[in-house]
Structure formats: C-alpha cells, structure tokens
CSV table of C-alpha atoms in Angstrom, one decimal:
chain,number,residue,atom,x,y,z
A,1262,MET,CA,0.2,0.1,-0.1
A,1263,ARG,CA,2.5,2.8,0.8
A,1264,HIS,CA,5.0,2.0,-2.6
A,1265,THR,CA,1.7,2.9,-4.5
A,1266,PHE,CA,0.7,5.6,-2.6
A,1267,PHE,CA,4.8,7.1,-3.1
A,1268,ILE,CA,4.0,5.8,-7.2
A,1269,THR,CA,0.8,7.3,-7.5
A,1270,ILE,CA,2.3,11.3,-6.6
A,1271,GLY,CA,5.1,10.9,-8.7
A,1272,ILE,CA,2.7,10.0,-11.7
A,1273,LEU,CA,0.8,12.8,-11.3
A,1274,LEU,CA,3.3,15.6,-10.3
A,1275,SER,CA,5.9,14.5,-13.4
A,1276,ALA,CA,3.0,15.6,-15.8
A,1277,GLU,CA,3.5,19.4,-15.5
A,1278,TYR,CA,6.6,20.1,-12.7
A,1279,VAL,CA,9.8,18.5,-12.7
A,1280,LEU,CA,10.8,18.3,-8.6
A,1281,TYR,CA,14.5,18.3,-7.2
A,1282,ALA,CA,15.2,16.1,-4.0
A,1283,GLY,CA,18.0,16.3,-1.6
A,1284,ASP,CA,19.1,13.0,-0.8
A,1285,LEU,CA,17.2,10.3,-2.0
A,1286,GLU,CA,17.4,7.2,0.6
A,1287,PRO,CA,14.9,7.9,3.1
A,1288,SER,CA,16.7,8.9,6.1
A,1289,GLY,CA,14.2,7.3,8.5
A,1290,SER,CA,10.1,5.7,8.6
A,1291,PRO,CA,7.7,8.1,7.2
A,1292,THR,CA,6.4,8.7,10.9
A,1293,HIS,CA,10.2,9.8,11.8
A,1294,THR,CA,11.1,13.2,13.0
A,1295,ASN,CA,13.7,13.6,10.5
A,1296,THR,CA,11.0,12.1,7.6
A,1297,ALA,CA,9.3,15.6,8.0
A,1298,MET,CA,7.9,17.6,5.4
A,1299,TYR,CA,5.2,21.0,4.8
A,1300,LYS,CA,2.0,20.1,2.8
A,1301,ILE,CA,0.9,22.4,-0.3
A,1302,THR,CA,-1.6,24.5,1.9
A,1303,ASP,CA,1.4,25.9,3.8
A,1304,ILE,CA,2.9,26.9,1.6
A,1305,TYR,CA,0.1,28.2,0.2
A,1306,SER,CA,0.0,30.2,3.0
A,1307,ARG,CA,3.1,31.0,2.9
A,1308,LEU,CA,2.1,32.9,-0.3
A,1309,ARG,CA,-0.5,34.3,0.4
A,1310,ASP,CA,-0.3,35.5,4.2
A,1311,GLY,CA,3.8,35.1,5.1
A,1312,ILE,CA,3.1,32.8,7.7
A,1313,THR,CA,6.2,31.6,9.2
A,1314,ALA,CA,6.9,27.7,10.6
A,1315,SER,CA,6.1,28.5,14.0
A,1316,ASP,CA,3.1,30.2,12.4
A,1317,PHE,CA,1.9,26.6,12.0
A,1318,GLN,CA,-1.2,23.4,13.6
A,1319,THR,CA,1.7,21.7,14.4
A,1320,GLY,CA,4.5,23.9,14.4
A,1321,GLY,CA,6.3,23.5,12.0
A,1322,PRO,CA,6.2,20.0,9.5
A,1323,VAL,CA,4.2,17.6,9.8
A,1324,PRO,CA,5.9,13.9,9.2
A,1325,ILE,CA,4.3,11.3,6.8
A,1326,ARG,CA,2.1,9.6,7.8
A,1327,GLN,CA,-0.8,6.3,6.7
A,1328,PRO,CA,-3.8,8.7,5.8
A,1329,THR,CA,-6.3,6.9,7.8
A,1330,GLU,CA,-9.9,8.5,6.2
A,1331,GLY,CA,-10.5,10.6,2.9
A,1332,PRO,CA,-9.9,13.4,1.9
A,1333,THR,CA,-11.8,16.3,4.4
A,1334,ASN,CA,-13.5,19.7,4.8
A,1335,SER,CA,-11.0,22.8,5.0
A,1336,THR,CA,-10.8,26.5,5.1
A,1337,TYR,CA,-9.6,26.0,1.3
A,1338,GLY,CA,-12.5,23.5,0.1
A,1339,MET,CA,-12.6,19.7,0.8
A,1340,THR,CA,-9.7,18.6,-0.6
A,1341,GLY,CA,-7.2,22.8,0.4
A,1342,PRO,CA,-5.1,24.3,-2.1
A,1343,ASP,CA,-3.4,23.1,-4.7
A,1344,LEU,CA,-1.5,23.3,-7.1
A,1345,ASN,CA,-2.8,25.6,-9.5
A,1346,ASP,CA,-3.9,27.7,-6.2
A,1347,CYS,CA,-0.1,28.4,-5.4
A,1348,MET,CA,0.7,29.3,-8.0
A,1349,ALA,CA,-2.0,31.8,-9.2
A,1350,ILE,CA,-1.1,33.7,-5.8
A,1351,ALA,CA,3.3,32.9,-6.7
A,1352,PRO,CA,5.0,36.6,-7.3
A,1353,VAL,CA,6.0,36.8,-10.9
A,1354,ALA,CA,8.9,38.6,-12.4
A,1355,ASP,CA,8.1,41.9,-13.4
A,1356,ASN,CA,11.2,44.3,-15.4
A,1357,ALA,CA,8.3,47.0,-16.3
A,1358,ASN,CA,7.4,48.5,-12.7
A,1359,GLY,CA,9.3,45.6,-10.0
A,1360,ALA,CA,10.7,47.4,-8.0
A,1361,THR,CA,15.3,47.5,-7.7
A,1362,THR,CA,17.4,48.2,-5.3
A,1363,ASN,CA,18.1,51.3,-6.2
A,1364,ASP,CA,14.1,52.1,-5.5
A,1365,VAL,CA,13.8,51.2,-1.9
A,1366,ARG,CA,14.9,53.0,1.4
A,1367,SER,CA,18.8,51.4,2.8
A,1368,GLY,CA,19.2,48.9,4.9
A,1369,ARG,CA,15.6,47.9,4.5
A,1370,ALA,CA,14.4,44.5,2.8
A,1371,PHE,CA,12.7,43.8,-0.6
A,1372,TRP,CA,11.5,41.2,-3.0
A,1373,CYS,CA,12.5,41.8,-6.2
A,1374,LEU,CA,10.3,41.1,-9.6
A,1375,GLN,CA,13.2,42.3,-11.9
A,1376,SER,CA,14.2,39.4,-13.1
A,1377,SER,CA,17.8,40.3,-13.2
A,1378,GLY,CA,17.3,40.3,-9.5
A,1379,TRP,CA,14.4,38.1,-8.6
A,1380,GLY,CA,14.4,37.1,-5.2
A,1381,MET,CA,14.8,38.9,-1.7
A,1382,GLN,CA,17.0,41.8,-1.9
A,1383,THR,CA,18.4,45.0,0.6
A,1384,GLY,CA,17.3,48.4,-0.4
A,1385,ALA,CA,19.9,50.8,-1.4
A,1386,ALA,CA,18.2,54.6,-1.9
A,1387,PRO,CA,20.5,56.5,0.5
A,1388,VAL,CA,18.5,58.8,3.4
A,1389,GLN,CA,18.7,62.2,2.4
A,1390,ILE,CA,18.3,64.8,3.9
A,1391,LEU,CA,17.8,68.9,4.0
A,1392,SER,CA,20.7,71.4,4.3
A,1393,PRO,CA,19.5,75.0,5.4
A,1394,GLY,CA,23.1,75.9,2.6
A,1395,SER,CA,21.3,75.2,-0.5
A,1396,SER,CA,18.3,74.8,-2.6
A,1397,THR,CA,18.5,71.5,-4.2
A,1398,MET,CA,17.8,68.2,-3.3
A,1399,THR,CA,19.2,64.9,-3.8
A,1400,ASN,CA,17.2,61.9,-5.0
A,1401,GLY,CA,17.2,59.4,-1.8
A,1402,TYR,CA,14.6,58.8,0.7
A,1403,TYR,CA,13.7,62.3,2.9
A,1404,ALA,CA,11.9,61.3,6.5
A,1405,SER,CA,9.3,63.6,7.3
A,1406,ASN,CA,10.5,67.8,8.5
A,1407,ASP,CA,9.6,70.5,8.6
A,1408,LEU,CA,11.1,73.0,6.0
A,1409,ALA,CA,11.2,75.8,9.4
A,1410,GLN,CA,12.9,73.6,11.6
A,1411,VAL,CA,16.0,72.4,8.3
A,1412,ASP,CA,16.0,76.8,8.2
A,1413,THR,CA,15.1,78.7,10.7
A,1414,ASP,CA,15.1,81.8,7.9
A,1415,LEU,CA,12.0,81.0,6.9
A,1416,VAL,CA,10.0,83.0,9.0
A,1417,ALA,CA,7.5,85.6,7.4
A,1418,SER,CA,10.2,88.5,9.0
A,1419,ASN,CA,12.9,87.5,6.1
A,1420,ILE,CA,9.7,87.6,3.4
A,1421,CYS,CA,8.8,90.6,1.4
A,1422,MET,CA,5.1,91.9,1.6
A,1423,GLY,CA,3.1,89.7,-1.2
A,1424,VAL,CA,5.1,87.3,-1.5
A,1425,THR,CA,4.6,83.3,0.2
A,1426,ILE,CA,7.2,80.9,0.1
A,1427,PHE,CA,6.7,77.1,1.2
A,1428,GLY,CA,3.2,77.9,3.0
A,1429,VAL,CA,4.8,81.5,5.1
A,1430,THR,CA,3.3,84.7,4.0
A,1431,GLY,CA,5.6,88.0,3.9
A,1432,ALA,CA,4.6,90.4,6.5
A,1433,SER,CA,2.9,93.6,6.0
A,1434,ASN,CA,5.9,95.7,6.7
A,1435,LEU,CA,8.6,93.9,4.3
A,1436,ALA,CA,9.0,95.4,1.0
A,1437,ASN,CA,11.0,94.7,-2.8
A,1438,THR,CA,11.8,98.2,-3.2
A,1439,SER,CA,14.0,97.7,-6.6
A,1440,SER,CA,11.3,98.2,-8.8
A,1441,GLY,CA,10.6,101.6,-7.6
A,1442,ASP,CA,11.1,105.0,-9.5
A,1443,ALA,CA,9.7,107.5,-7.7
A,1444,ASP,CA,11.9,110.3,-7.2
A,1445,SER,CA,12.5,113.5,-4.3
A,1446,GLY,CA,9.0,115.7,-7.0
A,1447,ASP,CA,6.6,112.7,-6.6
A,1448,ILE,CA,6.4,112.1,-3.4
A,1449,LEU,CA,5.2,114.9,-1.0
A,1450,SER,CA,7.3,117.3,1.2
A,1451,GLY,CA,7.8,116.5,5.0
A,1452,LYS,CA,7.3,113.0,4.1
A,1453,THR,CA,9.2,110.1,2.8
A,1454,ALA,CA,9.9,106.6,1.0
A,1455,TRP,CA,12.0,104.1,0.5
A,1456,VAL,CA,12.8,103.9,-3.9
A,1457,ASP,CA,15.7,101.3,-4.8
A,1458,GLY,CA,16.9,100.4,-1.2
A,1459,ASN,CA,17.3,104.2,-0.5
A,1460,LEU,CA,14.7,106.3,1.8
A,1461,VAL,CA,14.1,109.8,-0.4
A,1462,ALA,CA,12.2,113.1,1.3
A,1463,GLY,CA,9.9,114.4,-1.2
A,1464,ASN,CA,10.2,118.3,-2.2
A,1465,ILE,CA,6.3,118.4,-3.5
A,1466,THR,CA,4.8,121.3,-2.5
A,1467,PRO,CA,0.8,121.8,-1.4
A,1468,GLN,CA,-1.5,123.4,-4.2
A,1469,MET,CA,-4.9,124.7,-4.0
A,1470,LEU,CA,-7.0,126.0,-6.6
A,1471,SER,CA,-8.3,129.0,-6.6
A,1472,ALA,CA,-11.8,130.4,-7.4
A,1473,THR,CA,-9.9,133.2,-9.7
A,1474,THR,CA,-8.0,130.9,-12.0
A,1475,GLN,CA,-8.7,127.9,-14.2
A,1476,THR,CA,-4.4,126.8,-13.4
A,1477,VAL,CA,-3.5,124.2,-11.8
A,1478,SER,CA,-0.5,124.0,-11.6
A,1479,THR,CA,2.1,120.8,-10.5
A,1480,GLY,CA,2.0,119.6,-7.1
A,1481,TYR,CA,0.1,117.8,-4.5
A,1482,TYR,CA,-3.8,118.8,-3.3
A,1483,ALA,CA,-5.9,117.6,-1.1
A,1484,THR,CA,-9.4,117.0,-1.3
A,1485,THR,CA,-12.1,118.8,-1.9
A,1486,THR,CA,-15.0,120.1,-4.4
A,1487,LEU,CA,-15.2,121.7,-7.0
A,1488,ASN,CA,-17.9,123.9,-5.4
A,1489,GLN,CA,-16.2,125.2,-2.2
A,1490,VAL,CA,-13.6,126.3,-4.4
A,1491,ASP,CA,-15.5,128.3,-6.3
A,1492,PRO,CA,-19.3,128.4,-4.6
A,1493,ASP,CA,-20.1,130.0,-8.2
A,1494,LEU,CA,-20.0,126.5,-9.6
A,1495,SER,CA,-24.4,126.0,-9.3
A,1496,SER,CA,-27.4,124.0,-11.6
A,1497,ALA,CA,-28.5,127.8,-11.4
A,1498,ASN,CA,-25.4,128.9,-13.1
A,1499,ILE,CA,-25.1,126.5,-15.7
A,1500,LYS,CA,-27.3,126.1,-19.0
A,1501,ASP,CA,-29.3,124.0,-19.1
A,1502,GLY,CA,-28.3,120.8,-21.2
A,1503,VAL,CA,-24.6,121.7,-20.1
A,1504,ASN,CA,-23.2,119.6,-17.6
A,1505,ILE,CA,-19.6,120.8,-15.7
A,1506,PHE,CA,-17.3,118.9,-13.6
A,1507,GLY,CA,-20.1,116.5,-12.4
A,1508,VAL,CA,-23.1,119.5,-12.2
A,1509,PRO,CA,-25.6,119.7,-14.6
A,1510,GLY,CA,-27.3,123.5,-15.9
A,1511,SER,CA,-30.8,124.5,-15.1
A,1512,ALA,CA,-30.0,128.0,-16.3
A,1513,GLY,CA,-33.2,128.2,-19.5
A,1514,SER,CA,-31.4,128.9,-22.8
A,1515,VAL,CA,-32.2,131.5,-25.6
A,1516,ALA,CA,-34.0,129.0,-27.9
A,1517,PRO,CA,-32.1,128.3,-31.7
A,1518,ARG,CA,-32.3,131.2,-34.0
A,1519,VAL,CA,-33.5,129.7,-37.5
A,1520,PRO,CA,-32.4,131.8,-40.0
A,1521,LEU,CA,-35.5,133.7,-42.7
A,1522,PRO,CA,-34.8,133.3,-46.4
A,1523,ARG,CA,-34.4,136.2,-48.3
A,1524,THR,CA,-38.2,136.3,-50.2
A,1525,GLY,CA,-35.5,137.2,-53.9
A,1526,GLN,CA,-36.5,141.1,-54.5
A,1527,THR,CA,-34.0,142.4,-55.1
A,1528,LEU,CA,-35.0,145.7,-57.3
A,1529,SER,CA,-35.0,148.9,-54.9
A,1530,TYR,CA,-37.4,151.4,-54.8
A,1531,GLN,CA,-36.2,153.0,-52.2
A,1532,THR,CA,-33.3,153.1,-50.0
A,1533,GLY,CA,-34.1,151.0,-46.5
A,1534,ASP,CA,-36.6,148.8,-48.6
A,1535,ASP,CA,-36.0,145.0,-49.5
A,1536,GLY,CA,-34.7,145.1,-52.8
A,1537,ASN,CA,-32.3,147.7,-50.7
A,1538,LEU,CA,-30.9,145.6,-48.0
A,1539,GLN,CA,-31.7,141.8,-49.1
A,1540,ARG,CA,-32.1,140.5,-45.8
A,1541,GLY,CA,-31.8,136.9,-44.8
A,1542,LYS,CA,-30.1,133.7,-45.5
A,1543,VAL,CA,-28.6,133.6,-49.5
A,1544,TRP,CA,-29.9,130.7,-51.5
A,1545,PRO,CA,-28.1,128.4,-53.0
A,1546,SER,CA,-26.9,127.7,-55.8
A,1547,PRO,CA,-29.0,126.0,-57.1
A,1548,ARG,CA,-31.4,126.4,-55.1
A,1549,PHE,CA,-33.6,122.9,-56.4
A,1550,THR,CA,-32.0,119.8,-57.5
A,1551,ALA,CA,-34.2,117.5,-60.0
A,1552,GLY,CA,-34.3,113.8,-58.3
A,1553,THR,CA,-33.2,110.7,-60.3
A,1554,GLY,CA,-33.5,106.7,-60.6
A,1555,LEU,CA,-35.7,105.8,-57.6
A,1556,TRP,CA,-36.4,109.3,-56.7
A,1557,THR,CA,-37.4,110.8,-59.9
A,1558,GLY,CA,-40.7,113.0,-60.0
A,1559,CYS,CA,-39.5,114.6,-56.6
A,1560,VAL,CA,-37.4,117.4,-56.5
A,1561,THR,CA,-35.3,118.7,-53.5
A,1562,ASP,CA,-35.3,122.8,-52.5
A,1563,ASN,CA,-31.1,123.2,-51.6
A,1564,LEU,CA,-32.1,125.7,-48.9
A,1565,THR,CA,-34.7,124.7,-47.0
A,1566,GLY,CA,-33.9,120.3,-47.4
A,1567,LEU,CA,-37.5,120.3,-48.5
A,1568,MET,CA,-38.3,117.6,-51.4
A,1569,TRP,CA,-41.9,118.2,-52.9
A,1570,ALA,CA,-43.5,116.7,-56.0
A,1571,GLN,CA,-41.8,117.9,-59.1
A,1572,ASN,CA,-45.8,117.8,-60.5
A,1573,ALA,CA,-47.2,120.4,-58.4
A,1574,SER,CA,-50.8,119.8,-59.8
A,1575,ALA,CA,-51.0,115.8,-60.2
A,1576,THR,CA,-54.3,115.4,-59.7
A,1577,ASN,CA,-57.5,116.8,-60.3
A,1578,GLN,CA,-58.7,119.4,-57.5
A,1579,MET,CA,-60.3,118.2,-53.9
A,1580,ASN,CA,-61.4,119.5,-51.0
A,1581,TRP,CA,-59.2,119.7,-47.6
A,1582,SER,CA,-59.4,117.1,-45.9
A,1583,ASN,CA,-59.2,114.7,-50.0
A,1584,ALA,CA,-55.5,117.2,-50.2
A,1585,VAL,CA,-54.8,115.3,-46.5
A,1586,VAL,CA,-55.6,111.4,-47.6
A,1587,TYR,CA,-54.4,112.0,-51.1
A,1588,CYS,CA,-50.9,113.2,-50.1
A,1589,ASP,CA,-50.8,111.0,-46.7
A,1590,ASN,CA,-51.3,108.0,-49.2
A,1591,LEU,CA,-48.5,108.7,-51.6
A,1592,SER,CA,-45.8,106.7,-52.9
A,1593,LEU,CA,-43.8,108.6,-54.6
A,1594,GLY,CA,-40.2,108.2,-55.6
A,1595,ALA,CA,-38.4,105.5,-52.2
A,1596,THR,CA,-40.9,106.7,-49.9
A,1597,ASN,CA,-44.4,106.6,-48.8
A,1598,ASP,CA,-44.4,109.9,-45.7
A,1599,TRP,CA,-45.5,112.0,-47.8
A,1600,ARG,CA,-48.2,114.6,-47.0
A,1601,LEU,CA,-49.6,118.3,-47.6
A,1602,PRO,CA,-47.4,121.3,-46.8
A,1603,ASN,CA,-48.1,123.9,-43.7
A,1604,ILE,CA,-48.8,127.5,-45.3
A,1605,ARG,CA,-45.1,127.7,-44.4
A,1606,GLU,CA,-43.6,125.2,-45.9
A,1607,LEU,CA,-45.3,126.8,-49.0
A,1608,ARG,CA,-44.6,130.2,-48.7
A,1609,SER,CA,-40.4,128.8,-48.0
A,1610,LEU,CA,-41.5,128.2,-52.3
A,1611,MET,CA,-42.0,132.1,-53.4
A,1612,ASP,CA,-39.3,134.4,-55.1
A,1613,TYR,CA,-40.8,137.9,-55.0
A,1614,SER,CA,-39.1,139.1,-57.3
A,1615,GLN,CA,-41.1,137.1,-59.6
A,1616,TYR,CA,-44.1,137.2,-61.7
A,1617,GLU,CA,-46.4,134.0,-62.7
A,1618,PRO,CA,-46.0,131.9,-61.5
A,1619,ALA,CA,-43.8,133.5,-58.2
A,1620,LEU,CA,-41.5,130.2,-58.6
A,1621,PRO,CA,-37.8,130.8,-58.4
A,1622,SER,CA,-36.4,131.6,-61.5
A,1623,GLY,CA,-35.2,128.1,-63.1
A,1624,HIS,CA,-37.5,126.1,-61.3
A,1625,SER,CA,-37.9,122.3,-62.2
A,1626,PHE,CA,-41.2,122.3,-61.3
A,1627,THR,CA,-43.8,121.3,-63.9
A,1628,ASN,CA,-47.7,121.7,-63.3
A,1629,ALA,CA,-47.4,124.6,-60.8
A,1630,THR,CA,-50.7,126.5,-62.1
A,1631,TRP,CA,-52.5,129.6,-61.5
A,1632,ASP,CA,-55.7,132.1,-62.8
A,1633,THR,CA,-56.1,135.1,-63.0
A,1634,THR,CA,-59.0,134.6,-61.1
A,1635,TRP,CA,-58.6,134.8,-57.2
A,1636,GLY,CA,-59.5,132.0,-55.4
A,1637,THR,CA,-60.3,128.9,-58.0
A,1638,ASN,CA,-57.0,128.0,-58.9
A,1639,PHE,CA,-54.7,127.5,-55.7
A,1640,PHE,CA,-52.8,124.9,-53.4
A,1641,TRP,CA,-54.6,123.7,-49.9
A,1642,SER,CA,-51.8,124.1,-47.3
A,1643,SER,CA,-53.2,121.9,-43.9
A,1644,THR,CA,-53.2,124.8,-41.3
A,1645,THR,CA,-56.2,125.9,-39.8
A,1646,VAL,CA,-58.1,128.8,-39.9
A,1647,HIS,CA,-57.7,129.9,-36.2
A,1648,THR,CA,-60.9,130.0,-34.5
A,1649,LYS,CA,-62.6,128.8,-38.3
A,1650,SER,CA,-62.1,125.5,-38.5
A,1651,THR,CA,-63.7,125.2,-41.5
A,1652,GLU,CA,-61.1,126.8,-43.1
A,1653,ALA,CA,-58.3,126.3,-44.2
A,1654,ARG,CA,-55.1,129.4,-45.8
A,1655,TYR,CA,-53.8,127.7,-48.8
A,1656,LEU,CA,-51.5,129.9,-51.8
A,1657,ASP,CA,-51.5,131.4,-55.0
A,1658,LEU,CA,-49.2,131.0,-57.5
A,1659,ARG,CA,-50.3,133.5,-59.1
A,1660,ARG,CA,-47.9,136.0,-57.3
A,1661,GLY,CA,-47.1,134.0,-53.9
A,1662,GLU,CA,-49.7,135.9,-52.2
A,1663,THR,CA,-51.7,133.5,-49.2
A,1664,CYS,CA,-55.3,133.6,-48.2
A,1665,TYR,CA,-57.8,131.1,-47.2
A,1666,THR,CA,-61.5,129.5,-47.6
A,1667,THR,CA,-63.0,126.8,-46.2
A,1668,LYS,CA,-62.3,123.8,-46.7
A,1669,THR,CA,-65.2,122.1,-48.2
A,1670,SER,CA,-63.8,124.2,-51.8
A,1671,LEU,CA,-61.2,122.3,-54.6
A,1672,GLY,CA,-57.8,123.3,-54.7
A,1673,HIS,CA,-54.3,121.6,-55.3
A,1674,ALA,CA,-52.6,119.2,-52.8
A,1675,TRP,CA,-48.8,119.9,-53.8
A,1676,PRO,CA,-46.5,117.0,-51.9
A,1677,VAL,CA,-44.3,117.7,-49.9
A,1678,ARG,CA,-42.2,115.4,-46.7
A,1679,ASN,CA,-38.3,115.7,-44.8
A,1680,ALA,CA,-35.3,115.0,-46.8
A,1681,GLN,CA,-32.9,115.9,-44.1
C-alpha cells in the first residue's frame, strides 16, 4: 500500500512539474521526525499570508503518515489548495514596474520582481536630509520634516509683503523696493519713502485751487469739491443741458435762431426797402435739384431741405380733407412718407421777384398752375384758420399770396416730405 501511494504521487507531479530532491534514500520511517515536510496548504499560506513555520498548527512540518480516512472539509475547500492555487498567488517577474534596490530605502528588505535581481534584496536608496545651505534636493529618501526647522530663516519677517514661500506669507512691513522709480519730486514734502533701497525725502509743495483762475499748477492737492473752491459752480449758473464738472445746468437757454431766407426781391424802390437790403439767408446755387433713379419725379429744395413732388398738380382739384388724405397715402420715389405742406412750407418756395408763377427762376417743377381769377386755382396747406375750423389757408402762385377759404372748396394738393 505504501509503495502504491508514492508511485501515484510521482506520476501526478511528473506530468507538469520537475521535482528536485536531496538524498533519495529515506532517513527514517515516515513517522520519523527526519521525514517531516510541509504540506501544500502550508506553502499556500506562506505565499498568501506570509505565515512562518512557527505559525502552523503543528508548530512545523508534519511527518508523512499513512492516511487513515478520505479528504475532509477545510478552509480551502474539500481537499484544500492545490499547486494551481499556489501558482496563482506566487510572484511573477515584472521588469516594467518591479522595484530595484535603488527604489527601496537603504537597509530595507524586499522581494525583487526584476529578472536581473529576482528574489530577496536589500534596498540601496540613500537616506537624505535637507540642508539650509542649499536649495537642491538630492535623489533619495527624506524623513518627514518641517522646512522651518531645517532652515530657521524661513519666517514671515524675512519674506517680502505679497510673497508666500512654502506656505509662509511675507510680513506687511517688508517690501521689495528694487522696482521703484519715484524721486523726491514725486513725494509730498515732509514725507519719506524707500526707493531702490534708499530712503528718499519728498519735496512736492502742497497746492490749492483758486476760484479766480482755471489754471491747475503742478503739486499736491488735498481732497475737496470744486464747488467749495468756487461757489458759483452751481446748477443755477450753468446752461440747461450742460454739465460742468459733474454739475448739471438748470438755467434757461435761448432758443436757437432759425435764419429766414431772402424773399428773392432784388429791385429797390427806396433806400432801406427789401430790394435794397436783401436781408436773410442767401439762397444756394442751384436752388433746386431734380431727382433721378428711384427719386425721379421728386425735387429737393437745397435751401430748406424739403423734398417736393415735381408735378405740382398731379391730380384734379379736391377739397381740403381729400387733399390731406391724398398726400398721406402717396407713394412716390423711394418712399411713402409724403404729407400736405403747412402754409410756411408753401411760402418758402416763393420768389417775390417773380410773377405768374411766383417761383424762383429755373425751378424744376411742372404744372405749377395759377389763375387770374382770385381763389379759383390755388394750393391747399395743412394749416387750419384759427377760430375757424371749417376753413384752411392756401397759396396762390400767381403773385405768391396766401389767403384762406372753406375746406369744402376745391384746390390742388402739392405733396412734400422732409428730405434731410
């Protein structure tokens, strides 16, 4: 029975593994202590948990004995771990990530996974300490420390304001003055400042503004408000719509003047009359410009900036209300913002040196009609007569005269618009 057992084990092991043995002759019977050897369970525990010989239940290897019963349940299953389990947790070579002696602190033992140093090795990485005389850290192992203990000069009083070195923030009374460019003329008289490591005394003379001059002299000025210097800097003394040094004006302003154009009269019948003085804004030359392209059928008055329909009588005569509607709905040129002109806009066309019609010589209008019978061939304005809401003012082109009539009367509608 004993010979059969050894032969069976030999066959199983030789199938995948090469076994090495010492003396092939037994040194004693299987129960003798000299034949004791570790079990696979012991090897597995050593690989997995690092258990030493004294940690095993028997205190060491168990002598080989004749089996008296079949396999029983154990920690590792019905039969315990086998050689495959041992191989699964056994270390393997790792040339890429395995530590070398230079990676492990000097004097410390470790299992090297590198092929060139496989097995137990002793670390060789040197133990280093920081030196207050050098900012260089040499490769090696450093014990936990506080940099302020290594170099006692690492304190706030030795570090410039606004700078933090290894967690130590500089003191507020220590500044780097190497970038300073001020001189005594930049520092107030009686004051000193450190510039590029030197103490500089200032000589700027204190100044004050004067209410009698707008000149600001070079120097130092204390905080103030300008209306304390000059009480006249107030809203009541500043024109409405104007802001002087943050003070908005509220004083009434004179309305801008609107220059009136000349009448066109050039003949003088007496010294001091219109023809003699010719007061008013001079007419531009040319007075009118006829539109082209999209603006064909339109004429711009270069004196007033108004644009008129070139055809002054494009429709039949109509009452005042229809004339207003007609102009409002007109689409002419490149726009539809036409309207019926007021009486002053109509009169702005007149040249009182002309007659039948009273329009400037060389004008670009067509169908500027007139009639010798007063009040029968006129041009409506949009201006209603004051206190007479049923009547409106009109212009007669024969002599450039204006008058008024009932709104049910028939007259021409001459459209106008603001060109600029």
